[in-house]
Amino acid sequence: MTKDEAHPGKKARIAVAGIMHETNTFTALRTGLADFTVAAGQEVHAVARWKGNVFDGILGTLDDLGAEAVPVYFARALPSGLIEAAAFEAICDRIADGIAGCGPIDGICLALHGSMCAEGCDDSEGELLARLRAAVGRELPIVCALDMHATVTAAMIAHADAFAAYRTAPHIDEYDTGARAAKLLHEALATGRKLVNEWSEIPVLIAGEQSETGVQPMRDLMEALRLEERAPDAGPRSASYLLGFPWADSPFGGCAAIVSGFEEERAELRQAAGRLAELFWAKRQAFAFSTEAALLEEALDLAAGEPRKPVILSDSGDNPTAGASQDVTLVVQALIARRAERALVATIFDPAAVLACETAGAGGNAELRLGRLNPYETAPSPLPLHAAVVRTGTVLDVNYAVAAVGGITIVISDRRTAVYDPAILEALGLRPGAFDLLVVKSGYLSPAYKALAERTILALTPGDTDERLSELPYRRLRRPIYPLDEM
Ligand SMILES: [Zn+2]
């Protein structure tokens, strides 16, 4: 594998690969190879690339720029626990072997999450980048698209030439981020200039639910990034805030500012990274839940007292989109104790319960031992339920059962799955807008759920994704860090 000399008019040839996993180290779940959706070579277009995602942004933009994109290998999984060491090795090998086998290339463009941890390897993106760098040499440019919730490490900075990160949370700019990474790499190749990073760590631990970009202080911070990039031909080419991932007990935890640009402007990039870090630090006390937040019983009281329906309550301590096990039944138990009516809970992960409902059939009754009540017990303590089976069905390859206990409807799945879109509930024959209360296993709500809700409440429930960060059993996290420590 060699870097071709830049020839004017010659089509740049870019290897494109990715691995995206956000790893929660507090859950007992492990992530194996089978949990990843993987695609190699041309399969990527059908399997890993869909309209508007980061791979689409990279591949589509390289096409638009007249470069030749060579898709190599992609792996993406729902957030969950540590990646098994063998799975991580297998994915790294496939990316490295794929790049080695794709012929002469001019650069590499990667889509990474940035907060991935494998067994025995806290800095998994840093490790992957170090291996690729060792294989391709110092000169070949490597540019990465990152999730905003990336945990930046010195190894990542050392082994990649530039980064572009999401600027929206909830993330609705995956395509734009992939496009910015592709353009950055293309600009470097077209001009023959060398990309470099400057960065500044920010010792702040923050949950996504306190840093949505539609509200302050994130709105101003995102604007500050754009201002740093305002000169069209000089200075920072890409400025990013990375917010880290608080549900990982990582020695690298916390936020960072990265500014990427060209080598001859390194001093200016360093100043910009310092400015961005200072601005973020100055605003650290302004981060707050952008949704009304309350402990579970208070949240249920607030929901019950709200005349406008539906109210959507996030069971935030058991949020699969941040890697939780999605099987905690505390809210179901609380709703039963309150004899709630017209309440819907979506979704509890419990394959045995789905099977029991399938066996009983629609209209039948099933004795369920659902999920686990105590999120901190390793031995399950399920919730016994006598449930009426409403229906069973399959949506997007996941088998679901809809069961009712009194006025409470419970959606159960045989795989952990994010219910980003109420359309999934509609596909199961439910009318989400017709319930008084929807409980979703989520942190901040997707735009589709926000649009449906008359009022949204973040229930601060216990679990693998407890929003009360001071409750989490950190042992390896670097200290001091705000707000856990006085700073
Ligand atoms: Zn994210």
Short mmCIF file of C-alpha atoms and ligand atoms in Angstrom, two decimals:
data_model
loop_
_atom_site.label_atom_id
_atom_site.label_comp_id
_atom_site.label_asym_id
_atom_site.label_seq_id
_atom_site.Cartn_x
_atom_site.Cartn_y
_atom_site.Cartn_z
CA MET A 1 0.00 0.00 0.00
CA THR A 2 1.56 3.27 -1.03
CA LYS A 3 0.42 6.83 -1.18
CA ASP A 4 0.24 7.90 -4.77
CA GLU A 5 1.92 11.20 -5.50
CA ALA A 6 -0.64 13.90 -6.11
CA HIS A 7 -1.20 14.20 -9.84
CA PRO A 8 -3.34 17.08 -11.02
CA GLY A 9 -6.51 15.72 -12.55
CA LYS A 10 -5.98 12.25 -11.16
CA LYS A 11 -8.94 10.80 -9.27
CA ALA A 12 -8.16 10.48 -5.55
CA ARG A 13 -8.75 6.95 -4.29
CA ILE A 14 -10.02 6.82 -0.69
CA ALA A 15 -10.52 3.74 1.47
CA VAL A 16 -13.65 4.13 3.62
CA ALA A 17 -14.34 2.07 6.73
CA GLY A 18 -16.08 2.36 10.06
CA ILE A 19 -16.88 0.89 13.42
CA MET A 20 -19.49 2.50 15.60
CA HIS A 21 -20.24 1.37 19.12
CA GLU A 22 -20.92 3.37 22.26
CA THR A 23 -19.81 1.21 25.17
CA ASN A 24 -21.46 1.30 28.58
CA THR A 25 -19.05 -0.22 31.09
CA PHE A 26 -21.59 -0.33 33.92
CA THR A 27 -23.85 -2.94 32.36
CA ALA A 28 -23.18 -6.66 32.69
CA LEU A 29 -23.99 -7.05 28.97
CA ARG A 30 -21.15 -7.99 26.63
CA THR A 31 -21.06 -7.17 22.93
CA GLY A 32 -20.08 -10.00 20.58
CA LEU A 33 -19.49 -10.04 16.86
CA ALA A 34 -23.05 -11.26 16.31
CA ASP A 35 -24.39 -8.03 17.84
CA PHE A 36 -22.85 -5.97 15.04
CA THR A 37 -24.39 -5.32 11.67
CA VAL A 38 -21.39 -5.78 9.42
CA ALA A 39 -20.76 -5.23 5.73
CA ALA A 40 -17.69 -5.65 3.58
CA GLY A 41 -16.83 -4.11 0.21
CA GLN A 42 -19.77 -3.31 -2.04
CA GLU A 43 -22.22 -4.82 0.50
CA VAL A 44 -21.73 -1.57 2.40
CA HIS A 45 -24.02 0.29 0.02
CA ALA A 46 -26.93 -2.04 0.79
CA VAL A 47 -26.25 -2.94 4.42
CA ALA A 48 -24.50 -0.11 6.23
CA ARG A 49 -25.40 2.91 4.15
CA TRP A 50 -28.85 4.31 4.37
CA LYS A 51 -30.09 7.71 3.41
CA GLY A 52 -28.71 10.42 5.64
CA ASN A 53 -26.37 8.36 7.79
CA VAL A 54 -22.68 9.08 8.25
CA PHE A 55 -21.54 6.44 5.76
CA ASP A 56 -23.92 7.90 3.20
CA GLY A 57 -22.37 11.31 3.89
CA ILE A 58 -18.82 10.07 3.35
CA LEU A 59 -19.52 7.90 0.32
CA GLY A 60 -21.96 10.33 -1.32
CA THR A 61 -19.65 13.31 -0.86
CA LEU A 62 -16.57 11.53 -2.18
CA ASP A 63 -18.66 10.66 -5.23
CA ASP A 64 -19.79 14.27 -5.60
CA LEU A 65 -16.19 15.45 -5.38
CA GLY A 66 -15.12 13.10 -8.14
CA ALA A 67 -13.03 10.93 -5.82
CA GLU A 68 -13.14 7.16 -5.92
CA ALA A 69 -14.50 5.82 -2.63
CA VAL A 70 -13.47 2.24 -1.89
CA PRO A 71 -15.78 0.85 0.80
CA VAL A 72 -13.83 -1.62 2.94
CA TYR A 73 -15.66 -2.73 6.07
CA PHE A 74 -18.30 -1.41 8.43
CA ALA A 75 -19.54 -2.64 11.78
CA ARG A 76 -22.24 -0.92 13.80
CA ALA A 77 -24.09 -2.09 16.91
CA LEU A 78 -26.64 -0.73 19.34
CA PRO A 79 -24.86 0.70 22.41
CA SER A 80 -24.26 -2.02 25.00
CA GLY A 81 -21.54 -3.40 27.26
CA LEU A 82 -17.83 -4.04 26.70
CA ILE A 83 -16.94 -5.49 23.31
CA GLU A 84 -15.56 -9.01 23.64
CA ALA A 85 -11.82 -9.00 23.01
CA ALA A 86 -12.09 -11.53 20.17
CA ALA A 87 -14.81 -9.49 18.44
CA PHE A 88 -12.72 -6.32 18.65
CA GLU A 89 -9.69 -8.12 17.23
CA ALA A 90 -11.76 -9.58 14.41
CA ILE A 91 -13.18 -6.18 13.43
CA CYS A 92 -9.79 -4.45 13.59
CA ASP A 93 -8.27 -7.22 11.47
CA ARG A 94 -11.00 -6.97 8.87
CA ILE A 95 -10.59 -3.21 8.58
CA ALA A 96 -6.78 -3.43 8.42
CA ASP A 97 -6.77 -6.38 6.00
CA GLY A 98 -9.41 -4.74 3.86
CA ILE A 99 -7.40 -1.54 3.59
CA ALA A 100 -4.22 -3.50 2.86
CA GLY A 101 -6.03 -5.42 0.14
CA CYS A 102 -7.75 -2.57 -1.68
CA GLY A 103 -4.81 -1.50 -3.81
CA PRO A 104 -3.07 1.89 -3.95
CA ILE A 105 -4.92 4.56 -2.01
CA ASP A 106 -4.43 8.28 -1.36
CA GLY A 107 -6.17 8.46 2.00
CA ILE A 108 -8.49 6.82 4.52
CA CYS A 109 -11.83 8.17 5.73
CA LEU A 110 -13.30 6.50 8.81
CA ALA A 111 -16.63 6.71 10.61
CA LEU A 112 -16.05 6.09 14.32
CA HIS A 113 -18.19 6.60 17.37
CA GLY A 114 -15.26 7.47 19.61
CA SER A 115 -16.51 5.99 22.91
CA MET A 116 -15.87 2.34 22.22
CA CYS A 117 -14.30 0.08 24.87
CA ALA A 118 -13.28 -3.51 24.35
CA GLU A 119 -12.32 -5.96 27.10
CA GLY A 120 -8.79 -4.99 28.13
CA CYS A 121 -8.74 -1.93 25.87
CA ASP A 122 -10.25 1.32 27.19
CA ASP A 123 -9.06 3.31 24.19
CA SER A 124 -10.36 1.14 21.39
CA GLU A 125 -10.50 3.83 18.67
CA GLY A 126 -6.96 4.90 19.63
CA GLU A 127 -5.83 1.29 19.31
CA LEU A 128 -7.48 0.82 15.91
CA LEU A 129 -5.99 4.07 14.61
CA ALA A 130 -2.53 3.14 15.95
CA ARG A 131 -2.68 -0.16 14.05
CA LEU A 132 -3.81 1.48 10.84
CA ARG A 133 -1.13 4.15 11.17
CA ALA A 134 1.55 1.49 11.68
CA ALA A 135 0.31 -0.27 8.55
CA VAL A 136 0.01 2.72 6.19
CA GLY A 137 2.86 4.92 7.44
CA ARG A 138 3.00 8.51 8.62
CA GLU A 139 2.22 10.24 5.33
CA LEU A 140 -1.12 8.77 4.27
CA PRO A 141 -3.90 11.05 5.58
CA ILE A 142 -6.54 9.52 7.88
CA VAL A 143 -9.63 11.64 8.55
CA CYS A 144 -12.40 10.53 10.94
CA ALA A 145 -16.03 11.42 11.41
CA LEU A 146 -16.94 11.13 15.11
CA ASP A 147 -20.07 11.06 17.22
CA MET A 148 -20.44 14.14 19.41
CA HIS A 149 -20.25 11.77 22.42
CA ALA A 150 -16.74 10.60 21.60
CA THR A 151 -14.15 10.24 24.36
CA VAL A 152 -11.00 11.73 22.90
CA THR A 153 -7.60 10.24 23.71
CA ALA A 154 -4.02 11.21 22.93
CA ALA A 155 -3.65 8.10 20.76
CA MET A 156 -6.63 9.12 18.61
CA ILE A 157 -5.16 12.58 18.14
CA ALA A 158 -1.70 11.18 17.37
CA HIS A 159 -2.75 8.64 14.78
CA ALA A 160 -5.48 10.47 12.86
CA ASP A 161 -4.86 13.66 10.88
CA ALA A 162 -8.23 15.34 11.31
CA PHE A 163 -11.69 14.94 12.82
CA ALA A 164 -15.21 16.19 12.17
CA ALA A 165 -17.91 15.52 14.79
CA TYR A 166 -21.70 15.72 14.91
CA ARG A 167 -23.05 19.14 15.89
CA THR A 168 -26.57 18.14 16.78
CA ALA A 169 -27.99 16.18 19.70
CA PRO A 170 -30.30 14.38 19.06
CA HIS A 171 -28.06 13.56 16.10
CA ILE A 172 -29.67 14.68 12.89
CA ASP A 173 -26.49 15.76 11.07
CA GLU A 174 -24.83 12.41 10.45
CA TYR A 175 -24.75 13.02 6.70
CA ASP A 176 -23.27 16.51 7.07
CA THR A 177 -20.60 15.19 9.41
CA GLY A 178 -19.58 12.45 7.01
CA ALA A 179 -19.58 15.07 4.25
CA ARG A 180 -17.32 17.42 6.25
CA ALA A 181 -14.84 14.61 6.93
CA ALA A 182 -14.78 13.65 3.23
CA LYS A 183 -14.32 17.28 2.12
CA LEU A 184 -11.50 17.82 4.59
CA LEU A 185 -9.61 14.81 3.29
CA HIS A 186 -10.29 15.77 -0.31
CA GLU A 187 -9.08 19.33 0.29
CA ALA A 188 -5.84 18.03 1.81
CA LEU A 189 -5.23 15.76 -1.18
CA ALA A 190 -6.15 18.41 -3.72
CA THR A 191 -3.82 21.01 -2.19
CA GLY A 192 -1.06 18.64 -1.10
CA ARG A 193 -1.15 20.13 2.41
CA LYS A 194 -0.76 18.15 5.60
CA LEU A 195 -3.62 18.01 8.11
CA VAL A 196 -2.91 18.16 11.84
CA ASN A 197 -4.92 18.28 15.07
CA GLU A 198 -4.66 20.47 18.12
CA TRP A 199 -6.84 19.64 21.09
CA SER A 200 -7.60 20.62 24.63
CA GLU A 201 -9.10 18.41 27.30
CA ILE A 202 -12.00 19.76 29.34
CA PRO A 203 -12.49 18.03 32.73
CA VAL A 204 -16.28 18.01 32.63
CA LEU A 205 -18.49 14.94 32.88
CA ILE A 206 -21.79 15.45 31.19
CA ALA A 207 -24.82 13.42 30.10
CA GLY A 208 -26.40 13.88 26.69
CA GLU A 209 -29.68 14.82 28.39
CA GLN A 210 -28.00 17.96 29.75
CA SER A 211 -26.42 18.94 26.46
CA GLU A 212 -29.01 18.95 23.70
CA THR A 213 -28.01 21.36 20.98
CA GLY A 214 -31.42 23.00 20.64
CA VAL A 215 -30.93 24.79 23.96
CA GLN A 216 -28.21 26.69 25.81
CA PRO A 217 -25.38 26.49 26.46
CA MET A 218 -24.92 24.12 23.51
CA ARG A 219 -26.47 26.50 20.98
CA ASP A 220 -23.80 29.10 21.70
CA LEU A 221 -21.05 26.49 21.80
CA MET A 222 -22.02 25.08 18.41
CA GLU A 223 -22.03 28.62 17.04
CA ALA A 224 -18.52 29.14 18.45
CA LEU A 225 -17.34 26.16 16.38
CA ARG A 226 -18.74 27.70 13.22
CA LEU A 227 -17.09 31.04 14.02
CA GLU A 228 -13.70 29.38 14.37
CA GLU A 229 -14.13 27.92 10.89
CA ARG A 230 -15.36 31.10 9.25
CA ALA A 231 -12.28 31.89 7.11
CA PRO A 232 -12.84 30.01 3.84
CA ASP A 233 -9.22 29.26 2.94
CA ALA A 234 -7.20 29.59 6.14
CA GLY A 235 -7.22 28.78 9.85
CA PRO A 236 -9.22 25.96 11.43
CA ARG A 237 -10.76 23.69 8.80
CA SER A 238 -12.78 21.69 11.35
CA ALA A 239 -13.58 22.57 14.96
CA SER A 240 -15.38 20.10 17.23
CA TYR A 241 -16.57 19.67 20.78
CA LEU A 242 -16.57 16.08 21.96
CA LEU A 243 -18.67 15.49 25.04
CA GLY A 244 -17.50 12.03 26.10
CA PHE A 245 -19.77 9.33 27.45
CA PRO A 246 -20.50 9.36 31.18
CA TRP A 247 -21.72 5.75 31.44
CA ALA A 248 -18.22 4.42 31.01
CA ASP A 249 -15.76 4.20 33.86
CA SER A 250 -12.87 5.29 31.66
CA PRO A 251 -9.58 6.94 32.61
CA PHE A 252 -10.12 9.11 29.50
CA GLY A 253 -13.65 10.28 30.45
CA GLY A 254 -14.62 13.91 29.96
CA CYS A 255 -14.99 16.50 27.22
CA ALA A 256 -12.54 17.92 24.69
CA ALA A 257 -12.18 20.48 21.93
CA ILE A 258 -10.38 19.42 18.74
CA VAL A 259 -9.35 21.79 16.00
CA SER A 260 -8.04 20.31 12.76
CA GLY A 261 -6.35 22.26 10.00
CA PHE A 262 -3.14 22.52 8.02
CA GLU A 263 0.29 22.08 9.50
CA GLU A 264 1.62 25.53 8.67
CA GLU A 265 -1.19 27.06 10.78
CA ARG A 266 -0.59 24.90 13.81
CA ALA A 267 -0.14 27.84 16.21
CA GLU A 268 -3.49 29.25 15.19
CA LEU A 269 -5.17 25.85 15.59
CA ARG A 270 -3.70 25.51 19.07
CA GLN A 271 -5.05 28.92 20.06
CA ALA A 272 -8.48 28.04 18.71
CA ALA A 273 -8.57 24.76 20.66
CA GLY A 274 -7.61 26.64 23.82
CA ARG A 275 -10.29 29.29 23.20
CA LEU A 276 -12.98 26.67 22.66
CA ALA A 277 -11.98 24.75 25.80
CA GLU A 278 -12.04 27.94 27.88
CA LEU A 279 -15.45 28.91 26.56
CA PHE A 280 -16.86 25.46 27.38
CA TRP A 281 -15.33 25.52 30.86
CA ALA A 282 -16.77 28.97 31.50
CA LYS A 283 -20.24 27.63 30.69
CA ARG A 284 -19.96 24.40 32.69
CA GLN A 285 -22.54 25.49 35.27
CA ALA A 286 -25.08 26.25 32.57
CA PHE A 287 -25.56 22.60 31.55
CA ALA A 288 -28.90 21.36 32.84
CA PHE A 289 -31.62 18.92 31.86
CA SER A 290 -33.46 20.42 28.93
CA THR A 291 -36.50 18.33 29.81
CA GLU A 292 -38.32 18.53 33.13
CA ALA A 293 -36.63 15.87 35.30
CA ALA A 294 -37.88 14.13 38.46
CA LEU A 295 -37.48 10.95 40.49
CA LEU A 296 -39.87 8.19 39.41
CA GLU A 297 -42.77 8.63 41.86
CA GLU A 298 -42.75 12.41 41.45
CA ALA A 299 -42.57 12.00 37.66
CA LEU A 300 -45.61 9.70 37.74
CA ASP A 301 -47.47 12.22 39.94
CA LEU A 302 -46.69 15.00 37.47
CA ALA A 303 -47.85 12.87 34.57
CA ALA A 304 -51.09 11.90 36.35
CA GLY A 305 -51.85 15.56 37.13
CA GLU A 306 -51.33 16.75 33.55
CA PRO A 307 -54.64 17.32 31.73
CA ARG A 308 -53.01 17.41 28.27
CA LYS A 309 -52.29 13.95 26.90
CA PRO A 310 -50.22 12.11 26.03
CA VAL A 311 -47.43 12.67 28.50
CA ILE A 312 -44.21 10.92 27.51
CA LEU A 313 -41.98 9.80 30.31
CA SER A 314 -38.41 8.65 29.67
CA ASP A 315 -37.26 5.74 31.83
CA SER A 316 -33.79 7.23 31.59
CA GLY A 317 -31.89 4.86 33.86
CA ASP A 318 -32.54 1.93 31.52
CA ASN A 319 -31.89 3.56 28.15
CA PRO A 320 -30.73 1.08 25.50
CA THR A 321 -29.51 3.88 23.24
CA ALA A 322 -26.82 4.52 25.87
CA GLY A 323 -26.13 0.83 26.42
CA ALA A 324 -28.51 -0.18 29.24
CA SER A 325 -29.95 -3.68 29.45
CA GLN A 326 -33.53 -2.49 28.76
CA ASP A 327 -35.10 -5.09 31.02
CA VAL A 328 -35.73 -3.15 34.24
CA THR A 329 -39.39 -3.40 35.26
CA LEU A 330 -39.52 -0.84 38.06
CA VAL A 331 -41.79 1.51 36.13
CA VAL A 332 -44.21 -1.30 35.23
CA GLN A 333 -44.39 -2.24 38.90
CA ALA A 334 -45.02 1.39 39.90
CA LEU A 335 -47.80 1.76 37.30
CA ILE A 336 -49.48 -1.45 38.50
CA ALA A 337 -49.32 -0.23 42.11
CA ARG A 338 -51.04 2.97 40.96
CA ARG A 339 -53.63 1.08 38.88
CA ALA A 340 -52.73 3.31 35.96
CA GLU A 341 -55.07 3.48 32.96
CA ARG A 342 -54.27 4.07 29.29
CA ALA A 343 -50.55 3.68 29.96
CA LEU A 344 -48.09 2.17 27.50
CA VAL A 345 -44.58 0.96 28.33
CA ALA A 346 -42.17 0.46 25.41
CA THR A 347 -40.04 -1.62 25.31
CA ILE A 348 -38.95 -4.30 27.79
CA PHE A 349 -36.33 -6.73 26.47
CA ASP A 350 -37.26 -10.27 27.50
CA PRO A 351 -37.09 -13.08 24.89
CA ALA A 352 -38.68 -15.67 27.24
CA ALA A 353 -41.68 -13.40 27.81
CA VAL A 354 -42.09 -12.85 24.06
CA LEU A 355 -42.05 -16.63 23.56
CA ALA A 356 -44.60 -17.14 26.36
CA CYS A 357 -46.91 -14.59 24.70
CA GLU A 358 -46.44 -16.22 21.28
CA THR A 359 -47.32 -19.59 22.82
CA ALA A 360 -50.44 -18.22 24.50
CA GLY A 361 -51.44 -16.40 21.30
CA ALA A 362 -53.47 -13.21 20.86
CA GLY A 363 -56.50 -13.26 23.16
CA GLY A 364 -54.84 -15.75 25.50
CA ASN A 365 -53.29 -15.25 28.91
CA ALA A 366 -49.65 -15.68 29.82
CA GLU A 367 -47.91 -16.00 33.17
CA LEU A 368 -44.84 -13.82 32.74
CA ARG A 369 -41.77 -13.34 34.87
CA LEU A 370 -40.76 -10.11 33.25
CA GLY A 371 -37.29 -8.57 33.19
CA ARG A 372 -35.72 -7.66 36.50
CA LEU A 373 -36.87 -5.30 39.19
CA ASN A 374 -33.55 -4.41 40.71
CA PRO A 375 -31.10 -3.11 38.13
CA TYR A 376 -28.13 -3.69 40.43
CA GLU A 377 -28.71 -7.38 41.16
CA THR A 378 -26.83 -9.79 38.97
CA ALA A 379 -29.34 -12.55 39.76
CA PRO A 380 -32.59 -11.57 38.06
CA SER A 381 -35.56 -10.66 40.23
CA PRO A 382 -38.34 -10.69 37.66
CA LEU A 383 -41.75 -9.09 38.00
CA PRO A 384 -44.46 -11.80 38.05
CA LEU A 385 -47.39 -10.80 35.85
CA HIS A 386 -50.65 -12.37 34.76
CA ALA A 387 -50.93 -10.73 31.36
CA ALA A 388 -53.48 -10.75 28.55
CA VAL A 389 -51.77 -11.17 25.20
CA VAL A 390 -52.99 -8.44 22.83
CA ARG A 391 -50.93 -9.51 19.83
CA THR A 392 -47.51 -10.59 18.69
CA GLY A 393 -45.65 -9.49 15.59
CA THR A 394 -42.35 -8.79 13.88
CA VAL A 395 -41.10 -5.32 12.95
CA LEU A 396 -37.68 -4.76 11.34
CA ASP A 397 -36.53 -8.27 12.28
CA VAL A 398 -37.43 -7.88 15.96
CA ASN A 399 -40.17 -10.07 17.44
CA TYR A 400 -42.54 -8.23 19.74
CA ALA A 401 -45.37 -9.12 22.07
CA VAL A 402 -47.99 -6.63 23.20
CA ALA A 403 -49.44 -7.65 26.58
CA ALA A 404 -51.89 -5.93 28.91
CA VAL A 405 -52.12 -5.91 32.69
CA GLY A 406 -55.23 -3.96 33.69
CA GLY A 407 -54.97 -0.57 31.99
CA ILE A 408 -51.27 -0.93 31.29
CA THR A 409 -50.07 -2.08 27.88
CA ILE A 410 -46.53 -3.46 27.76
CA VAL A 411 -44.47 -3.91 24.62
CA ILE A 412 -41.91 -6.70 24.97
CA SER A 413 -39.13 -7.49 22.49
CA ASP A 414 -36.86 -10.48 21.91
CA ARG A 415 -33.91 -8.19 21.09
CA ARG A 416 -32.64 -5.02 22.67
CA THR A 417 -33.85 -2.29 20.41
CA ALA A 418 -34.27 1.44 20.41
CA VAL A 419 -37.81 2.59 19.75
CA TYR A 420 -36.72 5.83 18.07
CA ASP A 421 -39.88 6.14 16.08
CA PRO A 422 -43.53 5.79 17.20
CA ALA A 423 -44.09 4.18 13.77
CA ILE A 424 -42.70 0.98 15.29
CA LEU A 425 -45.59 1.01 17.79
CA GLU A 426 -48.05 1.75 14.99
CA ALA A 427 -46.68 -1.23 13.06
CA LEU A 428 -47.67 -3.31 16.11
CA GLY A 429 -51.24 -2.05 15.82
CA LEU A 430 -50.95 0.49 18.64
CA ARG A 431 -52.02 4.13 18.46
CA PRO A 432 -49.42 5.87 20.61
CA GLY A 433 -51.30 9.18 20.55
CA ALA A 434 -54.36 7.52 22.12
CA PHE A 435 -52.62 6.71 25.43
CA ASP A 436 -52.53 9.09 28.38
CA LEU A 437 -49.01 8.08 29.32
CA LEU A 438 -46.21 6.64 27.22
CA VAL A 439 -43.17 5.33 29.05
CA VAL A 440 -40.20 4.85 26.75
CA LYS A 441 -36.79 3.40 27.51
CA SER A 442 -34.92 6.47 26.39
CA GLY A 443 -32.93 9.48 27.47
CA TYR A 444 -33.71 12.56 25.45
CA LEU A 445 -36.55 11.87 23.06
CA SER A 446 -36.24 11.51 19.32
CA PRO A 447 -37.87 14.34 17.33
CA ALA A 448 -40.77 12.01 16.40
CA TYR A 449 -41.64 11.36 20.06
CA LYS A 450 -41.20 15.01 20.98
CA ALA A 451 -43.71 15.93 18.29
CA LEU A 452 -46.23 13.46 19.70
CA ALA A 453 -45.97 14.56 23.36
CA GLU A 454 -48.02 17.25 25.08
CA ARG A 455 -45.54 17.14 27.93
CA THR A 456 -42.25 15.28 28.35
CA ILE A 457 -40.73 14.22 31.65
CA LEU A 458 -37.33 12.66 32.23
CA ALA A 459 -37.78 10.10 35.02
CA LEU A 460 -34.51 9.78 36.92
CA THR A 461 -34.63 6.03 37.40
CA PRO A 462 -31.81 3.75 38.58
CA GLY A 463 -29.92 1.52 36.17
CA ASP A 464 -26.97 1.26 33.80
CA THR A 465 -27.65 4.75 32.45
CA ASP A 466 -28.51 6.56 35.67
CA GLU A 467 -28.63 10.28 34.88
CA ARG A 468 -27.56 11.07 38.44
CA LEU A 469 -23.88 10.71 37.62
CA SER A 470 -22.88 11.13 41.26
CA GLU A 471 -24.69 7.81 41.93
CA LEU A 472 -22.48 5.85 39.54
CA PRO A 473 -19.67 3.67 40.94
CA TYR A 474 -16.73 5.30 39.12
CA ARG A 475 -13.37 3.84 40.10
CA ARG A 476 -11.11 4.53 37.15
CA LEU A 477 -12.44 7.86 35.90
CA ARG A 478 -9.80 10.59 35.96
CA ARG A 479 -10.27 13.03 38.81
CA PRO A 480 -10.85 15.78 39.55
CA ILE A 481 -13.73 16.23 37.18
CA TYR A 482 -16.65 18.66 37.26
CA PRO A 483 -19.33 18.32 38.65
CA LEU A 484 -18.32 15.27 40.73
CA ASP A 485 -15.52 17.30 42.28
CA GLU A 486 -15.50 20.91 43.36
CA MET A 487 -13.73 22.82 40.60
ZN ZN B 1 -23.99 10.41 20.40
#
